[in-house]
Amino acid sequence: GICLYDLATYCTVTGNVVRGVGTAATGAHGIYIGGRSTHHIIQGNHLFQVAGYGQAGDSCGIMIYRDGATGDPSDLTIIGNELVNWKTAGIRDNHTQGNPLRRVIINGNSIHDCTAYSMLVPFLQESIITGNLIFGNGGGINGDTLLHTVITGNHIYDNTGWGIIADYIANA
């Protein structure tokens, strides 16, 4: 896959094809964003997980990893990507501690055939999720705590679970 980590800033990742990363025994990600990495545009990528790869561990099309200790990514634009057949989620914010993921735009992505979620974004602030095509997944958009975040204009259908779930929404 592709990794943007620690001090990587203002990167544009566009037009890539990532297919079948990891092994059957390990987790893997199409694009990994972590540490203090900020201000990225992830656009027009095709991220496919091939059956049998990355199924034992965590497997995500786009993984945003935050641990609070090294800093949290922010100011991300994820637009026009195709994310297919990931185990955990098409797009995942792995929030383990620290501050909310801030100023994220998730727009115009096609996310389908993911085992668990299309999007697992537990702690977003000042963000927009709009115009995404979400189908054939275990679930749609899962956001536990959404602060000043708008979810609108997404096409969500034929998932085995809920379409949108949010435990707490403040001033959306």
CSV table of N, CA, C and O in Angstrom, one decimal, residues 12-16 41-45:
chain,number,residue,atom,x,y,z
A,12,THR,N,-0.5,15.0,-2.1
A,12,THR,CA,-1.6,14.6,-2.9
A,12,THR,C,-1.3,13.2,-3.4
A,12,THR,O,-0.2,13.0,-4.0
A,13,VAL,N,-2.2,12.3,-3.1
A,13,VAL,CA,-2.1,10.9,-3.6
A,13,VAL,C,-3.2,10.7,-4.6
A,13,VAL,O,-4.4,10.7,-4.1
A,14,THR,N,-2.9,10.6,-5.8
A,14,THR,CA,-4.0,10.5,-6.8
A,14,THR,C,-3.7,9.5,-7.9
A,14,THR,O,-2.6,9.3,-8.3
A,15,GLY,N,-4.8,8.8,-8.4
A,15,GLY,CA,-4.7,8.0,-9.6
A,15,GLY,C,-4.0,6.7,-9.4
A,15,GLY,O,-3.5,6.1,-10.4
A,16,ASN,N,-3.8,6.2,-8.2
A,16,ASN,CA,-3.1,4.9,-7.9
A,16,ASN,C,-4.1,3.7,-7.9
A,16,ASN,O,-5.3,3.9,-7.5
A,41,ILE,N,-4.6,15.3,0.3
A,41,ILE,CA,-5.7,15.1,-0.6
A,41,ILE,C,-5.5,13.6,-1.2
A,41,ILE,O,-4.4,13.3,-1.7
A,42,ILE,N,-6.5,12.8,-0.9
A,42,ILE,CA,-6.5,11.4,-1.4
A,42,ILE,C,-7.6,11.4,-2.4
A,42,ILE,O,-8.8,11.4,-2.1
A,43,GLN,N,-7.2,11.3,-3.7
A,43,GLN,CA,-8.2,11.5,-4.8
A,43,GLN,C,-8.0,10.5,-5.9
A,43,GLN,O,-6.9,10.3,-6.4
A,44,GLY,N,-9.1,9.9,-6.4
A,44,GLY,CA,-9.2,9.2,-7.6
A,44,GLY,C,-8.3,7.9,-7.6
A,44,GLY,O,-7.9,7.4,-8.6
A,45,ASN,N,-8.2,7.3,-6.4
A,45,ASN,CA,-7.5,6.0,-6.3
A,45,ASN,C,-8.4,4.9,-6.3
A,45,ASN,O,-9.6,5.0,-5.9
